[in-house]
Amino acid sequence: MNTSSGWDLVVIGSGPAGEAAAMRAAKGGLRVAMVEDQPQVGGSCTHLGTIPSKAFRHQVRQLVRHRRNPLLQGVADLPDVGWPQLLSRVSDVIGAQVQVRSGFYFRNRVQVFNGRGRVAGEGRVRVNDTHDREWLLETRHILLATGSRPYHPADVDFSHPRVYDSDTILSMQHTPRNIIIYGAGVIGCEYASIFTGLGMRVDLVNSREHLLDFLDTEISDALSYHLREQGATIRHGEEYVAVEADEDGVTLVLASGKRLRADALLWSNGRSGNSQDLGLETVGLEPNGRGQLQVDERYQTQVPNIYAVGDLIGWPSLASASYDQGRFCASMLCGDPVRQVSNVPTGIYTIPGISSLGPTEHELTEAKIPYEVGQAFFKNLARAQITGERTGMLKLLFHRDTLELLGIHCFGYQATEIVHVGQAIMAQPAPHNTIEYFVNTTFNYPTMAEAYRVAAINGLNRLRR
């Protein structure tokens, strides 16, 4: 066994959380090692989750735009594009991301150990690398950033070639005519948009009574409408009983007695933290039933000098938040004040997209906060008319008395970009967090950001009635 000592921080997992922690710690003067069990850095975010799915979504959206463009009707034939064709473009994006991220480690002199890492007691990490060598890394701090994986119930055969999860769907080598998606959370809704954009018939099975019920009701209803318009059948309040897969397809048996038949099944019903085989028992750490670890406000587990960030600790389980958690944890190790991730915008990459920040109308009503609504419908914006992206709206919720901006809810083209304009204002201390900012500020024209001015004027006009 090779022993390597003198490390200040050993990070296990090179996804957004681990990478951010490693880079911040290295820039803070700490000696940092990264342990990654895959051949390339980037974690599931780069290779299986965020980056590939958003690259797929972009390509499909381009196809949808092509079909809808009146200038191309009868002039340019739509190419025959299926799932395997999209994979090649996605692979290019993943390769570019790996190249960029590998450069971070080289420039910041963070040594990467490619192999399976396990905690081997306090201050020790054992690594079995890809060259059949065993390393023992001795360190002052250990950071666990191993992410999550799709949840697999024991009674579903995921080895069957027609049964996929959100990781294995990326290796699908055919384009199904129809597909069942079990689980209508964020991932399920995003893939429903992608599949309908490719012309597949989609059955989206939701165990709840509404899609993404944490969203503003108006936004959730709009998503339901547009998924149905694109060709999805949404089945609410359903629970599975069995998955029956054969050579010709998959049958999903539901508790209601329904039997849904399709060429393939995408299981998209929850995720579990990657805490298995991490050697946690050597330090007395025990994950919860979803494989997640509990941490305090410093991201420290119950064991001193062992920290955890990202999907491994649960909410909000977003790449953006995981990156900040890793960075904030490393900053604390470098002597900076403790910081927590807060005010995280929701980013949902359906077609059209969704983004929100702050409470919904229902939550403000429940809290008895006197609010008013300002709206801008994209169909009335010059920029949306120019691009042909007329579907959607921006909704601003603000206090009737102080005009404080309380919530931002956006559905449509560039929603995940638009939300950040309002986020910057919401972050300002009183009295600078005010909807009047959007009325008194000149926006470029024509732009989608102009929706803030339109929505603010709309809301203030309601107060003057």
mmCIF file of N, CA, C and O in Angstrom, residues 9 27 75 77 120 170 177 223 230 256 336 348-349 352 361 425 428 443 445 461:
data_model
loop_
_atom_site.group_PDB
_atom_site.id
_atom_site.type_symbol
_atom_site.label_atom_id
_atom_site.label_comp_id
_atom_site.label_asym_id
_atom_site.label_seq_id
_atom_site.Cartn_x
_atom_site.Cartn_y
_atom_site.Cartn_z
ATOM 1 N N LEU A 9 -7.050 18.531 2.746
ATOM 2 C CA LEU A 9 -8.427 18.167 2.404
ATOM 3 C C LEU A 9 -8.404 17.095 1.320
ATOM 4 O O LEU A 9 -7.742 17.253 0.291
ATOM 5 N N LYS A 27 -7.235 27.371 -3.830
ATOM 6 C CA LYS A 27 -6.963 28.809 -3.932
ATOM 7 C C LYS A 27 -6.749 29.434 -2.559
ATOM 8 O O LYS A 27 -6.130 30.495 -2.443
ATOM 9 N N VAL A 75 -39.691 24.297 -47.637
ATOM 10 C CA VAL A 75 -38.419 24.755 -48.210
ATOM 11 C C VAL A 75 -37.278 23.855 -47.761
ATOM 12 O O VAL A 75 -36.498 23.352 -48.556
ATOM 13 N N ASP A 77 -36.401 20.443 -45.720
ATOM 14 C CA ASP A 77 -36.944 19.223 -45.148
ATOM 15 C C ASP A 77 -36.378 19.011 -43.744
ATOM 16 O O ASP A 77 -35.177 19.194 -43.503
ATOM 17 N N ALA A 120 -11.428 5.383 5.776
ATOM 18 C CA ALA A 120 -10.764 4.281 6.486
ATOM 19 C C ALA A 120 -10.439 4.691 7.910
ATOM 20 O O ALA A 120 -9.386 4.346 8.438
ATOM 21 N N LEU A 170 -29.609 7.513 -21.263
ATOM 22 C CA LEU A 170 -28.628 8.154 -22.140
ATOM 23 C C LEU A 170 -27.943 7.160 -23.077
ATOM 24 O O LEU A 170 -27.342 7.558 -24.072
ATOM 25 N N ARG A 177 -41.446 4.384 -30.331
ATOM 26 C CA ARG A 177 -42.633 5.091 -30.829
ATOM 27 C C ARG A 177 -43.440 5.656 -29.670
ATOM 28 O O ARG A 177 -44.053 6.718 -29.779
ATOM 29 N N LEU A 223 -47.905 24.262 -17.442
ATOM 30 C CA LEU A 223 -47.049 23.141 -17.838
ATOM 31 C C LEU A 223 -47.903 21.948 -18.257
ATOM 32 O O LEU A 223 -47.630 21.308 -19.286
ATOM 33 N N GLN A 230 -48.414 19.061 -26.543
ATOM 34 C CA GLN A 230 -47.295 18.476 -27.275
ATOM 35 C C GLN A 230 -47.476 16.983 -27.522
ATOM 36 O O GLN A 230 -46.708 16.386 -28.278
ATOM 37 N N SER A 256 -54.903 1.361 -9.860
ATOM 38 C CA SER A 256 -56.267 1.674 -10.284
ATOM 39 C C SER A 256 -56.841 0.618 -11.219
ATOM 40 O O SER A 256 -58.023 0.679 -11.575
ATOM 41 N N ASP A 336 -13.004 31.504 6.466
ATOM 42 C CA ASP A 336 -14.082 32.462 6.223
ATOM 43 C C ASP A 336 -15.282 32.146 7.102
ATOM 44 O O ASP A 336 -15.420 31.022 7.606
ATOM 45 N N ILE A 348 -36.288 24.582 -14.137
ATOM 46 C CA ILE A 348 -36.857 23.357 -14.692
ATOM 47 C C ILE A 348 -36.804 23.467 -16.213
ATOM 48 O O ILE A 348 -37.406 24.368 -16.800
ATOM 49 N N TYR A 349 -36.083 22.546 -16.847
ATOM 50 C CA TYR A 349 -35.795 22.654 -18.274
ATOM 51 C C TYR A 349 -36.779 21.833 -19.098
ATOM 52 O O TYR A 349 -36.391 20.985 -19.899
ATOM 53 N N PRO A 352 -41.961 24.639 -22.817
ATOM 54 C CA PRO A 352 -41.100 25.755 -22.390
ATOM 55 C C PRO A 352 -40.563 25.535 -20.959
ATOM 56 O O PRO A 352 -41.069 24.702 -20.224
ATOM 57 N N GLU A 361 -48.375 32.272 -4.648
ATOM 58 C CA GLU A 361 -49.581 32.985 -4.197
ATOM 59 C C GLU A 361 -50.248 32.250 -3.052
ATOM 60 O O GLU A 361 -50.704 32.866 -2.084
ATOM 61 N N ILE A 425 -32.618 41.925 -7.409
ATOM 62 C CA ILE A 425 -33.364 42.942 -6.658
ATOM 63 C C ILE A 425 -33.874 42.378 -5.340
ATOM 64 O O ILE A 425 -33.810 43.045 -4.297
ATOM 65 N N GLN A 428 -31.539 42.621 -2.355
ATOM 66 C CA GLN A 428 -31.175 43.926 -1.794
ATOM 67 C C GLN A 428 -31.888 44.158 -0.457
ATOM 68 O O GLN A 428 -33.045 43.774 -0.293
ATOM 69 N N PHE A 443 -34.677 49.364 -19.722
ATOM 70 C CA PHE A 443 -34.271 48.054 -20.212
ATOM 71 C C PHE A 443 -33.991 48.139 -21.709
ATOM 72 O O PHE A 443 -34.636 48.901 -22.432
ATOM 73 N N TYR A 445 -34.317 47.282 -25.509
ATOM 74 C CA TYR A 445 -35.547 46.946 -26.234
ATOM 75 C C TYR A 445 -35.189 46.600 -27.670
ATOM 76 O O TYR A 445 -34.400 47.314 -28.287
ATOM 77 N N ASN A 461 -50.466 49.365 -11.473
ATOM 78 C CA ASN A 461 -51.776 49.822 -11.941
ATOM 79 C C ASN A 461 -52.913 49.172 -11.156
ATOM 80 O O ASN A 461 -53.983 49.792 -10.978
#
